[in-house]
Short mmCIF file of C-alpha atoms in Angstrom, two decimals:
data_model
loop_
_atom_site.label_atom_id
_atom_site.label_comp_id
_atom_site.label_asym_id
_atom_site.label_seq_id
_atom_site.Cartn_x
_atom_site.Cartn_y
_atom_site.Cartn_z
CA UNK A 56 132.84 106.82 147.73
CA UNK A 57 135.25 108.42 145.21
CA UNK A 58 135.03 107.96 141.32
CA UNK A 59 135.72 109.16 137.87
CA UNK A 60 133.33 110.33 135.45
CA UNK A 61 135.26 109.92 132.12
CA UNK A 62 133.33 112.10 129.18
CA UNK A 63 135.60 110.57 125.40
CA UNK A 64 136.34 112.40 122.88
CA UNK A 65 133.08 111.39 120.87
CA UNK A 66 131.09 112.59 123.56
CA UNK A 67 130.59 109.64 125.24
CA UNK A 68 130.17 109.04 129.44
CA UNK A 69 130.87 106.34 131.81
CA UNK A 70 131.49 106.28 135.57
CA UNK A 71 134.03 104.35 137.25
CA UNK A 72 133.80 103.89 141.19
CA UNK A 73 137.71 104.21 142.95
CA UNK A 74 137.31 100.70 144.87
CA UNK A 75 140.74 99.79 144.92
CA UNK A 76 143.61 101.75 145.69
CA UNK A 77 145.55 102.09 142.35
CA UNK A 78 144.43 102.35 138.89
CA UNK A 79 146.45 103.42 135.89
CA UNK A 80 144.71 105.07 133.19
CA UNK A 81 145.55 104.32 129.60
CA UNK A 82 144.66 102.57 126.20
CA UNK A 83 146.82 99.41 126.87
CA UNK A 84 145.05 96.70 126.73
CA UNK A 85 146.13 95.73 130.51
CA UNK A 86 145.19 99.03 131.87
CA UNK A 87 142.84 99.01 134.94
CA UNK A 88 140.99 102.10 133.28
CA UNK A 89 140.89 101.29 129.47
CA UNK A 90 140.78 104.65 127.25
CA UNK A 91 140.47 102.78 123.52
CA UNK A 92 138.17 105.58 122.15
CA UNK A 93 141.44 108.26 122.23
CA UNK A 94 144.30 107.92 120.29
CA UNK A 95 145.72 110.95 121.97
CA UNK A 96 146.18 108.61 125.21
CA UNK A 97 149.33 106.87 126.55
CA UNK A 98 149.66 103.20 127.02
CA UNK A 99 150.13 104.07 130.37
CA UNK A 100 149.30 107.39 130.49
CA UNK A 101 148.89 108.37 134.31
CA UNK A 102 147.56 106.55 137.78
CA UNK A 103 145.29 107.24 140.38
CA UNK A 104 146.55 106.06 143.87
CA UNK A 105 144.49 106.82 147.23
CA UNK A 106 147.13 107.70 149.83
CA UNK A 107 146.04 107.90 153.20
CA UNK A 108 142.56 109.15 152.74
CA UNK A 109 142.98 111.57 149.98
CA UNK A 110 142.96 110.38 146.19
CA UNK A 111 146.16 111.58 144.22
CA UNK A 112 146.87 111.45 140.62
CA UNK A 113 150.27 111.02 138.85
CA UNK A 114 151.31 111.50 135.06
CA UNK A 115 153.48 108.31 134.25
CA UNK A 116 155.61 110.17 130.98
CA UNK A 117 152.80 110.58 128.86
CA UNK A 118 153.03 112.04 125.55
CA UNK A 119 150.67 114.87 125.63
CA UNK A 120 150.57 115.22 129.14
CA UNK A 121 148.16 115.66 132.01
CA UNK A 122 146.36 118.53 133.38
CA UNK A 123 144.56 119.08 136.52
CA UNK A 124 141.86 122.00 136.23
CA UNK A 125 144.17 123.24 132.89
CA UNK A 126 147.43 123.11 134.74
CA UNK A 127 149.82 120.41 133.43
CA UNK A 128 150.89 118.21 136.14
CA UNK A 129 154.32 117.50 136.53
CA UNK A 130 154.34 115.07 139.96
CA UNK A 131 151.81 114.08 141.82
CA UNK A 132 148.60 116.20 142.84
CA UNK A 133 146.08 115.75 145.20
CA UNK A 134 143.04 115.65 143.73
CA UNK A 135 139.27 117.43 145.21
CA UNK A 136 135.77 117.14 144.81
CA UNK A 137 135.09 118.16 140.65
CA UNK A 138 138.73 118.56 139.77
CA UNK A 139 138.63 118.36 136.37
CA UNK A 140 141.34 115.97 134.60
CA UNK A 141 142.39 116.21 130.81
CA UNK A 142 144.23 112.87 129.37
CA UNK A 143 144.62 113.57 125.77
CA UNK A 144 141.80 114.44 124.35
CA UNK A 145 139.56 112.39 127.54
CA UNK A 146 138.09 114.82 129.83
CA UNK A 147 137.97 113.17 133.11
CA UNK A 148 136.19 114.49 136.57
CA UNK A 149 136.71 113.14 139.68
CA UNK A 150 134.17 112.68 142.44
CA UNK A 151 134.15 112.53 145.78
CA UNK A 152 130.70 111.88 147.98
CA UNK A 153 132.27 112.79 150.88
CA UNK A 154 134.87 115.59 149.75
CA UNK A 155 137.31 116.57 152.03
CA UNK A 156 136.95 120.53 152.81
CA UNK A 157 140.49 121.81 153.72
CA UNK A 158 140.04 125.60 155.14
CA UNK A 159 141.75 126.32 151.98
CA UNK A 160 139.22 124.75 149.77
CA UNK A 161 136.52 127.11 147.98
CA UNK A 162 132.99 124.93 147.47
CA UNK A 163 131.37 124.95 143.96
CA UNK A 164 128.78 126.81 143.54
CA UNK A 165 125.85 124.79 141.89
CA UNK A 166 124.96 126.04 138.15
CA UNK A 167 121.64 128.94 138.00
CA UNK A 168 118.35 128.11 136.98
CA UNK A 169 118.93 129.18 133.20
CA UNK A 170 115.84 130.08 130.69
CA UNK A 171 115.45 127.77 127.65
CA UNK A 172 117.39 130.42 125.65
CA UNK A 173 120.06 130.69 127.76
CA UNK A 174 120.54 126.90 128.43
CA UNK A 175 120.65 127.15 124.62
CA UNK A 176 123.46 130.11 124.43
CA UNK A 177 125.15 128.13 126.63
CA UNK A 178 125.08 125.30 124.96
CA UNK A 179 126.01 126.86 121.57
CA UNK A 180 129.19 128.26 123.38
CA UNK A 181 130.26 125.40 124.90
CA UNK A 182 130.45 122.98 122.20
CA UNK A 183 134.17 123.04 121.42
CA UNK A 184 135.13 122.36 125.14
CA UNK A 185 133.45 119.48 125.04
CA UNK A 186 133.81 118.32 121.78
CA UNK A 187 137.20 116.75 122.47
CA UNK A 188 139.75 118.86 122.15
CA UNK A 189 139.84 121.17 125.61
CA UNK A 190 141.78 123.68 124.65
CA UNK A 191 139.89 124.58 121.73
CA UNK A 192 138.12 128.64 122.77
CA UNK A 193 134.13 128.72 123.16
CA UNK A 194 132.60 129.50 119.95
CA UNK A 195 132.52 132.97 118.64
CA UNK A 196 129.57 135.17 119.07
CA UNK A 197 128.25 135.79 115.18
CA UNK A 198 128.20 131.57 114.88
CA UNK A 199 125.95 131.06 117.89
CA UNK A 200 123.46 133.45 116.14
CA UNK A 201 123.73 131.61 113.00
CA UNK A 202 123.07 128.46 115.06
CA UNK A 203 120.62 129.26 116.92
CA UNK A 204 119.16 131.70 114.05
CA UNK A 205 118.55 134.92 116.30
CA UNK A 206 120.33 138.12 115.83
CA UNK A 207 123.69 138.78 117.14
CA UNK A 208 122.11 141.36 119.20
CA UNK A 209 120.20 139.15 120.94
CA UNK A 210 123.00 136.54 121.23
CA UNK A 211 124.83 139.31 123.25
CA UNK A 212 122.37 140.06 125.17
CA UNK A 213 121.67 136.68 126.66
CA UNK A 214 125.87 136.20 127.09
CA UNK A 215 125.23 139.43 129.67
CA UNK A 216 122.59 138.05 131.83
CA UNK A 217 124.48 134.83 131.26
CA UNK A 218 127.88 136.67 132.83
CA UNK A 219 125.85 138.27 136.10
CA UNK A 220 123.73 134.78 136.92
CA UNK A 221 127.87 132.81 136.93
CA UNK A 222 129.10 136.34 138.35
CA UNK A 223 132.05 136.48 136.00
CA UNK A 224 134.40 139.56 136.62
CA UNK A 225 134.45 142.15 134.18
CA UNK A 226 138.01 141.98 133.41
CA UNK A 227 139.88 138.96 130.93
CA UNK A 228 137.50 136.70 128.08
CA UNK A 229 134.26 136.94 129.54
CA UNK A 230 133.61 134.09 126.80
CA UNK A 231 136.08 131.73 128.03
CA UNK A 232 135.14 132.41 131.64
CA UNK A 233 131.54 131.85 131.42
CA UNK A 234 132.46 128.57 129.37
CA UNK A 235 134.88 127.66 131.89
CA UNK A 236 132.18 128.15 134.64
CA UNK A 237 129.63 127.07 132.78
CA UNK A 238 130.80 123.27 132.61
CA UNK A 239 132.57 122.95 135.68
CA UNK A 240 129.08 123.81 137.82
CA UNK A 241 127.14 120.93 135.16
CA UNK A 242 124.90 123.56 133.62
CA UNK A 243 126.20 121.66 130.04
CA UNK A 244 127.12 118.06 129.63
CA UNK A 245 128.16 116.27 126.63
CA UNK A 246 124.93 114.79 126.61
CA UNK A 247 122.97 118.82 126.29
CA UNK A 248 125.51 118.74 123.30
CA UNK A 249 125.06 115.87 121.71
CA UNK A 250 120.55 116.71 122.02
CA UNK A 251 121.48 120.03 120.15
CA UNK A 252 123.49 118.78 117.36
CA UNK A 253 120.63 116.20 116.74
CA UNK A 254 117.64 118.69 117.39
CA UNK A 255 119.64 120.90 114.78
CA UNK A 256 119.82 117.58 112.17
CA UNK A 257 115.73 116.94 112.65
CA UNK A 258 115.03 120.50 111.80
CA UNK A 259 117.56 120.13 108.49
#
């Protein structure tokens, strides 16, 4: 079974199985995969299409554009187990339960066991990549601390252990790489981000 786990630009999630063998994605009305929530979206913004065994997606002249794991798309792509999907400002994943594992193809790794803190750090970091707009950078070190109301110290601190337990390399934004990481392996969902922001308006 393949499918699409479509996260909007409010936050919200919904699944959609692949049981047919074409589905274009857009905010028409007559779309097979309706996208109302994101005005950022095409009419007919791009379409899914299983050929042979292997799902494929195609952007169909959108006006923003769509990327595959950050790379813009220009014909079609193959698409694998996780591949992350951008359609506007919709962040899209597909799924695959029985992924096809080319000797090419480099497995996942699942997300650490993370402390309450660091799930929190995390968290804090995260928020702008999953707020809506993907290519917005993870949020800077001095407003996590104010967020989370610890010391920038200690905010640092849990970012190192944070780097070692996703093994991210010492070279390039360690940041964006641990964000990067961070939400492709599920260790933050919309839905972690969405239980902060109203945690943080309880304790207002």
């Amino acid at each position: 079974m393949a499918g699409l786990e479509i996260w909007g630009p409010k936050g919200g999630r919904r699944i959609v199985e692949l049981l047919d063998d074409r589905y274009v994605v857009g905010k028409a009305d007559d779309a097979d995969i309706v996208l109302t929530d994101d005005s950022t979206v095409s009419a007919a913004h791009a379409m899914v299409e299983l050929i042979g065994q292997r799902w494929y997606v195609k952007d169909l002249d959108s006006r923003n554009g769509t990327t595959v794991n950050k790379d813009r798309i220009l014909g079609e792509r193959a698409l694998r187990d996780r591949d992350e999907l951008v359609l506007g400002k919709t962040r899209v994943v597909y799924f695959a339960q029985q992924a096809r594992h080319d000797p090419t193809t480099d497995v996942i790794a699942p997300a650490p066991k993370l402390t309450k803190r660091q799930h929190e750090v995390v968290v804090a970091l995260c928020r702008p990549l999953l707020s809506g707009d993907p290519f917005t950078p993870p949020t800077p070190v001095r407003e996590m601390a104010q967020e989370l109301y610890v010391t920038v110290a200690a905010v640092r601190e849990n970012l190192s252990r944070l780097y070692l337990l996703f093994d991210v390399p010492l070279e390039g934004d360690r940041r964006v790489q641990l964000a990067n990481e961070a939400v492709r392996r599920g260790a933050v969902t919309a839905k972690d981000i969405e239980d902060a922001d109203k945690q943080a308006g309880r304790s207002r």
